[in-house]
């Protein structure tokens, strides 16, 4: 009986993994988008949202073909320059980065296969978010749609965030509905980020305590 042979992929083939190719396209689109962000808002918004969609596609490809993926770009820094107080958006950025970093680190410490493995969590919202792909997709898309809308409706670079939101909501029932739907998903995602950061930090602390207690 012939033995099964396994081949190790070469360096070039890894660079040409489907998720990585999509990642390269995302980087190019983001570079073009951010270069045009203040001269052509609609072009920026289209390229940015398409890049976000590609982020989901390359994640699917990574799972489908067992290949790693390249991530992501963010609109929050630009919004922090457009709106006052800009610290709101920088704080959201810091929350997102810190919560995901802690979640990845705690996953590594506990030896889990994925940072999305939260079956042992006691928080129902946290488990619902990572346990239901449609629910998580809604929250992520809602965030991106909200940020893109905020960028599009800003008329200058010294906007007051609450004034713009209230004025836009009064202008059109459709716009008001989309804003409300986006804000709801956005709020859930921020709540999950806070829960994730606290849960992951607690896991890291417990890991250190248990490690010190071992002889």
PDB file of C-alpha atoms in Angstrom:
ATOM      1  CA  UNK A   1       0.000   0.000   0.000  1.00  0.00           C
ATOM      2  CA  UNK A   2       1.462   3.336  -1.091  1.00  0.00           C
ATOM      3  CA  UNK A   3       2.229   5.822   1.655  1.00  0.00           C
ATOM      4  CA  UNK A   4       0.466   9.165   1.660  1.00  0.00           C
ATOM      5  CA  UNK A   5       2.862  11.983   0.917  1.00  0.00           C
ATOM      6  CA  UNK A   6       2.412  15.455   2.296  1.00  0.00           C
ATOM      7  CA  UNK A   7       3.869  18.492   0.617  1.00  0.00           C
ATOM      8  CA  UNK A   8       4.982  21.581   2.453  1.00  0.00           C
ATOM      9  CA  UNK A   9       3.921  24.786   0.700  1.00  0.00           C
ATOM     10  CA  UNK A  10       6.723  27.006  -0.533  1.00  0.00           C
ATOM     11  CA  UNK A  11       7.116  30.659   0.392  1.00  0.00           C
ATOM     12  CA  UNK A  12       5.669  31.908  -2.879  1.00  0.00           C
ATOM     13  CA  UNK A  13       2.573  29.732  -2.585  1.00  0.00           C
ATOM     14  CA  UNK A  14       1.919  31.139   0.908  1.00  0.00           C
ATOM     15  CA  UNK A  15       2.095  34.691  -0.456  1.00  0.00           C
ATOM     16  CA  UNK A  16      -0.400  33.626  -3.113  1.00  0.00           C
ATOM     17  CA  UNK A  17      -2.931  32.137  -0.707  1.00  0.00           C
ATOM     18  CA  UNK A  18      -6.415  33.331  -1.685  1.00  0.00           C
ATOM     19  CA  UNK A  19      -7.037  35.207   1.609  1.00  0.00           C
ATOM     20  CA  UNK A  20      -3.674  36.932   1.269  1.00  0.00           C
ATOM     21  CA  UNK A  21      -4.423  38.025  -2.307  1.00  0.00           C
ATOM     22  CA  UNK A  22      -7.723  39.466  -1.085  1.00  0.00           C
ATOM     23  CA  UNK A  23      -5.755  41.129   1.699  1.00  0.00           C
ATOM     24  CA  UNK A  24      -3.416  42.774  -0.832  1.00  0.00           C
ATOM     25  CA  UNK A  25      -6.442  44.084  -2.743  1.00  0.00           C
ATOM     26  CA  UNK A  26      -7.864  45.463   0.518  1.00  0.00           C
ATOM     27  CA  UNK A  27      -4.609  47.282   1.269  1.00  0.00           C
ATOM     28  CA  UNK A  28      -4.566  48.859  -2.206  1.00  0.00           C
ATOM     29  CA  UNK A  29      -8.224  49.875  -1.915  1.00  0.00           C
ATOM     30  CA  UNK A  30      -7.652  51.378   1.511  1.00  0.00           C
ATOM     31  CA  UNK A  31      -4.623  53.336   0.296  1.00  0.00           C
ATOM     32  CA  UNK A  32      -6.652  54.790  -2.580  1.00  0.00           C
ATOM     33  CA  UNK A  33      -9.657  55.395  -0.318  1.00  0.00           C
ATOM     34  CA  UNK A  34      -7.764  57.254   2.395  1.00  0.00           C
ATOM     35  CA  UNK A  35      -5.838  59.262  -0.195  1.00  0.00           C
ATOM     36  CA  UNK A  36      -9.191  60.472  -1.595  1.00  0.00           C
ATOM     37  CA  UNK A  37     -11.117  60.704   1.679  1.00  0.00           C
ATOM     38  CA  UNK A  38     -11.521  64.486   1.760  1.00  0.00           C
ATOM     39  CA  UNK A  39     -11.557  65.166  -1.989  1.00  0.00           C
ATOM     40  CA  UNK A  40     -14.110  62.490  -2.917  1.00  0.00           C
ATOM     41  CA  UNK A  41     -16.202  61.259   0.008  1.00  0.00           C
ATOM     42  CA  UNK A  42     -18.363  58.903  -2.024  1.00  0.00           C
ATOM     43  CA  UNK A  43     -15.399  57.193  -3.670  1.00  0.00           C
ATOM     44  CA  UNK A  44     -13.816  56.802  -0.239  1.00  0.00           C
ATOM     45  CA  UNK A  45     -17.003  55.348   1.241  1.00  0.00           C
ATOM     46  CA  UNK A  46     -17.487  52.855  -1.592  1.00  0.00           C
ATOM     47  CA  UNK A  47     -13.872  51.668  -1.504  1.00  0.00           C
ATOM     48  CA  UNK A  48     -13.829  51.511   2.286  1.00  0.00           C
ATOM     49  CA  UNK A  49     -17.050  49.505   2.518  1.00  0.00           C
ATOM     50  CA  UNK A  50     -15.951  47.167  -0.274  1.00  0.00           C
ATOM     51  CA  UNK A  51     -12.702  46.639   1.622  1.00  0.00           C
ATOM     52  CA  UNK A  52     -14.731  45.790   4.726  1.00  0.00           C
ATOM     53  CA  UNK A  53     -16.750  43.245   2.718  1.00  0.00           C
ATOM     54  CA  UNK A  54     -13.485  41.735   1.456  1.00  0.00           C
ATOM     55  CA  UNK A  55     -12.377  41.367   5.075  1.00  0.00           C
ATOM     56  CA  UNK A  56     -15.283  38.986   5.607  1.00  0.00           C
ATOM     57  CA  UNK A  57     -14.574  37.208   2.319  1.00  0.00           C
ATOM     58  CA  UNK A  58     -10.912  36.595   3.063  1.00  0.00           C
ATOM     59  CA  UNK A  59     -11.884  35.271   6.510  1.00  0.00           C
ATOM     60  CA  UNK A  60     -14.218  32.793   4.816  1.00  0.00           C
ATOM     61  CA  UNK A  61     -11.467  31.804   2.384  1.00  0.00           C
ATOM     62  CA  UNK A  62      -9.024  31.323   5.243  1.00  0.00           C
ATOM     63  CA  UNK A  63     -11.405  28.876   6.888  1.00  0.00           C
ATOM     64  CA  UNK A  64     -12.345  27.210   3.601  1.00  0.00           C
ATOM     65  CA  UNK A  65      -8.804  26.671   2.327  1.00  0.00           C
ATOM     66  CA  UNK A  66      -7.026  26.565   5.720  1.00  0.00           C
ATOM     67  CA  UNK A  67      -5.002  29.691   4.953  1.00  0.00           C
ATOM     68  CA  UNK A  68      -4.186  32.730   7.095  1.00  0.00           C
ATOM     69  CA  UNK A  69      -5.699  36.108   6.429  1.00  0.00           C
ATOM     70  CA  UNK A  70      -4.556  39.704   6.443  1.00  0.00           C
ATOM     71  CA  UNK A  71      -6.721  42.267   8.203  1.00  0.00           C
ATOM     72  CA  UNK A  72      -7.958  45.564   8.430  1.00  0.00           C
ATOM     73  CA  UNK A  73      -8.183  49.329   8.251  1.00  0.00           C
ATOM     74  CA  UNK A  74     -10.042  51.857  10.350  1.00  0.00           C
ATOM     75  CA  UNK A  75     -12.091  54.993   9.811  1.00  0.00           C
ATOM     76  CA  UNK A  76     -12.072  56.135  13.438  1.00  0.00           C
ATOM     77  CA  UNK A  77      -8.883  58.195  13.182  1.00  0.00           C
ATOM     78  CA  UNK A  78     -10.363  60.298  10.367  1.00  0.00           C
ATOM     79  CA  UNK A  79     -13.628  60.738  12.259  1.00  0.00           C
ATOM     80  CA  UNK A  80     -11.651  61.955  15.265  1.00  0.00           C
ATOM     81  CA  UNK A  81     -10.367  64.764  13.050  1.00  0.00           C
ATOM     82  CA  UNK A  82     -13.798  65.572  11.607  1.00  0.00           C
ATOM     83  CA  UNK A  83     -15.887  65.639  14.773  1.00  0.00           C
ATOM     84  CA  UNK A  84     -15.663  67.250  18.167  1.00  0.00           C
ATOM     85  CA  UNK A  85     -14.949  65.763  20.631  1.00  0.00           C
ATOM     86  CA  UNK A  86     -12.524  63.664  18.635  1.00  0.00           C
ATOM     87  CA  UNK A  87     -11.567  61.763  21.776  1.00  0.00           C
ATOM     88  CA  UNK A  88     -14.806  59.771  21.426  1.00  0.00           C
ATOM     89  CA  UNK A  89     -13.552  58.025  18.286  1.00  0.00           C
ATOM     90  CA  UNK A  90     -10.012  57.589  19.565  1.00  0.00           C
ATOM     91  CA  UNK A  91     -11.436  55.966  22.701  1.00  0.00           C
ATOM     92  CA  UNK A  92     -13.511  53.593  20.567  1.00  0.00           C
ATOM     93  CA  UNK A  93     -10.378  52.696  18.625  1.00  0.00           C
ATOM     94  CA  UNK A  94      -8.436  52.057  21.839  1.00  0.00           C
ATOM     95  CA  UNK A  95     -11.284  49.929  23.215  1.00  0.00           C
ATOM     96  CA  UNK A  96     -11.474  47.824  20.063  1.00  0.00           C
ATOM     97  CA  UNK A  97      -7.719  47.205  19.890  1.00  0.00           C
ATOM     98  CA  UNK A  98      -7.229  46.510  23.598  1.00  0.00           C
ATOM     99  CA  UNK A  99     -10.238  44.196  23.947  1.00  0.00           C
ATOM    100  CA  UNK A 100      -9.261  42.097  20.930  1.00  0.00           C
ATOM    101  CA  UNK A 101      -5.586  41.985  21.942  1.00  0.00           C
ATOM    102  CA  UNK A 102      -6.480  40.800  25.443  1.00  0.00           C
ATOM    103  CA  UNK A 103      -8.916  38.244  24.024  1.00  0.00           C
ATOM    104  CA  UNK A 104      -6.247  36.850  21.688  1.00  0.00           C
ATOM    105  CA  UNK A 105      -3.661  36.794  24.504  1.00  0.00           C
ATOM    106  CA  UNK A 106      -5.975  35.045  26.967  1.00  0.00           C
ATOM    107  CA  UNK A 107      -6.866  32.525  24.247  1.00  0.00           C
ATOM    108  CA  UNK A 108      -3.164  31.786  23.822  1.00  0.00           C
ATOM    109  CA  UNK A 109      -2.642  31.380  27.581  1.00  0.00           C
ATOM    110  CA  UNK A 110      -5.546  28.956  27.921  1.00  0.00           C
ATOM    111  CA  UNK A 111      -4.503  26.963  24.852  1.00  0.00           C
ATOM    112  CA  UNK A 112      -7.753  27.459  22.983  1.00  0.00           C
ATOM    113  CA  UNK A 113      -7.878  26.976  19.231  1.00  0.00           C
ATOM    114  CA  UNK A 114      -9.823  30.163  18.535  1.00  0.00           C
ATOM    115  CA  UNK A 115     -10.465  33.502  20.247  1.00  0.00           C
ATOM    116  CA  UNK A 116     -14.130  32.982  19.325  1.00  0.00           C
ATOM    117  CA  UNK A 117     -14.392  29.975  21.629  1.00  0.00           C
ATOM    118  CA  UNK A 118     -16.398  31.538  24.471  1.00  0.00           C
ATOM    119  CA  UNK A 119     -18.527  28.533  25.444  1.00  0.00           C
ATOM    120  CA  UNK A 120     -17.248  28.727  29.022  1.00  0.00           C
ATOM    121  CA  UNK A 121     -18.328  32.375  29.408  1.00  0.00           C
ATOM    122  CA  UNK A 122     -21.198  33.147  31.769  1.00  0.00           C
ATOM    123  CA  UNK A 123     -22.237  36.288  29.855  1.00  0.00           C
ATOM    124  CA  UNK A 124     -25.181  35.637  27.518  1.00  0.00           C
ATOM    125  CA  UNK A 125     -24.473  38.603  25.219  1.00  0.00           C
ATOM    126  CA  UNK A 126     -20.831  37.618  24.781  1.00  0.00           C
ATOM    127  CA  UNK A 127     -21.830  34.038  23.935  1.00  0.00           C
ATOM    128  CA  UNK A 128     -24.605  35.198  21.590  1.00  0.00           C
ATOM    129  CA  UNK A 129     -22.212  37.503  19.727  1.00  0.00           C
ATOM    130  CA  UNK A 130     -19.564  34.876  19.018  1.00  0.00           C
ATOM    131  CA  UNK A 131     -22.014  31.989  18.821  1.00  0.00           C
ATOM    132  CA  UNK A 132     -24.223  33.426  16.073  1.00  0.00           C
ATOM    133  CA  UNK A 133     -22.457  34.518  12.891  1.00  0.00           C
ATOM    134  CA  UNK A 134     -25.460  36.461  11.586  1.00  0.00           C
ATOM    135  CA  UNK A 135     -25.767  38.419  14.826  1.00  0.00           C
ATOM    136  CA  UNK A 136     -22.045  39.197  14.837  1.00  0.00           C
ATOM    137  CA  UNK A 137     -22.172  40.182  11.146  1.00  0.00           C
ATOM    138  CA  UNK A 138     -25.070  42.566  11.825  1.00  0.00           C
ATOM    139  CA  UNK A 139     -23.159  44.289  14.645  1.00  0.00           C
ATOM    140  CA  UNK A 140     -19.970  44.602  12.573  1.00  0.00           C
ATOM    141  CA  UNK A 141     -21.785  45.904   9.487  1.00  0.00           C
ATOM    142  CA  UNK A 142     -23.819  48.308  11.630  1.00  0.00           C
ATOM    143  CA  UNK A 143     -20.598  49.790  13.012  1.00  0.00           C
ATOM    144  CA  UNK A 144     -19.066  50.300   9.598  1.00  0.00           C
ATOM    145  CA  UNK A 145     -22.277  51.731   8.117  1.00  0.00           C
ATOM    146  CA  UNK A 146     -22.588  54.169  11.030  1.00  0.00           C
ATOM    147  CA  UNK A 147     -18.990  55.362  10.661  1.00  0.00           C
ATOM    148  CA  UNK A 148     -19.337  55.776   6.892  1.00  0.00           C
ATOM    149  CA  UNK A 149     -22.609  57.679   7.316  1.00  0.00           C
ATOM    150  CA  UNK A 150     -21.027  59.979   9.900  1.00  0.00           C
ATOM    151  CA  UNK A 151     -18.226  60.699   7.473  1.00  0.00           C
ATOM    152  CA  UNK A 152     -20.611  61.391   4.577  1.00  0.00           C
ATOM    153  CA  UNK A 153     -22.963  63.721   6.459  1.00  0.00           C
ATOM    154  CA  UNK A 154     -20.198  65.848   7.969  1.00  0.00           C
ATOM    155  CA  UNK A 155     -19.985  69.140   6.107  1.00  0.00           C
ATOM    156  CA  UNK A 156     -16.734  70.440   7.578  1.00  0.00           C
ATOM    157  CA  UNK A 157     -13.957  69.414   9.945  1.00  0.00           C
ATOM    158  CA  UNK A 158     -15.282  71.050  13.111  1.00  0.00           C
ATOM    159  CA  UNK A 159     -18.607  69.255  13.485  1.00  0.00           C
ATOM    160  CA  UNK A 160     -20.279  68.622  16.823  1.00  0.00           C
ATOM    161  CA  UNK A 161     -21.151  64.923  16.899  1.00  0.00           C
ATOM    162  CA  UNK A 162     -24.505  65.179  18.687  1.00  0.00           C
ATOM    163  CA  UNK A 163     -25.646  68.164  16.576  1.00  0.00           C
ATOM    164  CA  UNK A 164     -24.970  66.286  13.343  1.00  0.00           C
ATOM    165  CA  UNK A 165     -26.754  63.160  14.565  1.00  0.00           C
ATOM    166  CA  UNK A 166     -29.848  65.068  15.687  1.00  0.00           C
ATOM    167  CA  UNK A 167     -30.018  67.202  12.527  1.00  0.00           C
ATOM    168  CA  UNK A 168     -29.592  64.210  10.223  1.00  0.00           C
ATOM    169  CA  UNK A 169     -32.224  62.198  12.086  1.00  0.00           C
ATOM    170  CA  UNK A 170     -34.754  65.017  11.597  1.00  0.00           C
ATOM    171  CA  UNK A 171     -34.049  65.429   7.886  1.00  0.00           C
ATOM    172  CA  UNK A 172     -35.355  62.088   6.601  1.00  0.00           C
ATOM    173  CA  UNK A 173     -37.353  59.180   8.077  1.00  0.00           C
ATOM    174  CA  UNK A 174     -35.256  56.724   6.050  1.00  0.00           C
ATOM    175  CA  UNK A 175     -31.986  58.236   7.252  1.00  0.00           C
ATOM    176  CA  UNK A 176     -33.335  58.281  10.790  1.00  0.00           C
ATOM    177  CA  UNK A 177     -34.232  54.567  10.559  1.00  0.00           C
ATOM    178  CA  UNK A 178     -30.817  53.579   9.151  1.00  0.00           C
ATOM    179  CA  UNK A 179     -29.065  55.627  11.834  1.00  0.00           C
ATOM    180  CA  UNK A 180     -31.142  54.013  14.574  1.00  0.00           C
ATOM    181  CA  UNK A 181     -30.532  50.509  13.211  1.00  0.00           C
ATOM    182  CA  UNK A 182     -26.806  51.196  12.904  1.00  0.00           C
ATOM    183  CA  UNK A 183     -26.584  52.774  16.354  1.00  0.00           C
ATOM    184  CA  UNK A 184     -28.258  49.731  17.911  1.00  0.00           C
ATOM    185  CA  UNK A 185     -25.766  47.305  16.339  1.00  0.00           C
ATOM    186  CA  UNK A 186     -22.899  49.656  17.154  1.00  0.00           C
ATOM    187  CA  UNK A 187     -23.958  49.834  20.817  1.00  0.00           C
ATOM    188  CA  UNK A 188     -24.092  46.039  21.080  1.00  0.00           C
ATOM    189  CA  UNK A 189     -20.607  45.722  19.581  1.00  0.00           C
ATOM    190  CA  UNK A 190     -19.167  48.262  22.033  1.00  0.00           C
ATOM    191  CA  UNK A 191     -20.840  46.445  24.926  1.00  0.00           C
ATOM    192  CA  UNK A 192     -19.302  43.184  23.690  1.00  0.00           C
ATOM    193  CA  UNK A 193     -15.889  44.868  23.456  1.00  0.00           C
ATOM    194  CA  UNK A 194     -16.145  45.977  27.094  1.00  0.00           C
ATOM    195  CA  UNK A 195     -17.307  42.514  28.232  1.00  0.00           C
ATOM    196  CA  UNK A 196     -14.550  40.914  26.163  1.00  0.00           C
ATOM    197  CA  UNK A 197     -11.850  43.135  27.647  1.00  0.00           C
ATOM    198  CA  UNK A 198     -13.017  42.491  31.232  1.00  0.00           C
ATOM    199  CA  UNK A 199     -13.434  38.741  30.685  1.00  0.00           C
ATOM    200  CA  UNK A 200     -10.050  38.370  28.995  1.00  0.00           C
ATOM    201  CA  UNK A 201      -8.313  40.460  31.669  1.00  0.00           C
ATOM    202  CA  UNK A 202      -9.857  38.279  34.392  1.00  0.00           C
ATOM    203  CA  UNK A 203      -8.622  35.152  32.599  1.00  0.00           C
ATOM    204  CA  UNK A 204      -5.086  36.556  32.423  1.00  0.00           C
ATOM    205  CA  UNK A 205      -5.161  37.414  36.149  1.00  0.00           C
ATOM    206  CA  UNK A 206      -6.463  33.951  37.094  1.00  0.00           C
ATOM    207  CA  UNK A 207      -3.795  32.339  34.927  1.00  0.00           C
ATOM    208  CA  UNK A 208      -1.065  34.271  36.757  1.00  0.00           C
ATOM    209  CA  UNK A 209      -2.546  33.411  40.168  1.00  0.00           C
ATOM    210  CA  UNK A 210      -2.759  29.693  39.342  1.00  0.00           C
ATOM    211  CA  UNK A 211       0.754  29.714  37.950  1.00  0.00           C
ATOM    212  CA  UNK A 212       2.170  31.247  41.140  1.00  0.00           C
ATOM    213  CA  UNK A 213       0.296  28.758  43.328  1.00  0.00           C
ATOM    214  CA  UNK A 214       1.867  25.783  41.573  1.00  0.00           C
ATOM    215  CA  UNK A 215       4.897  24.347  43.411  1.00  0.00           C
TER     216      UNK A 215
END
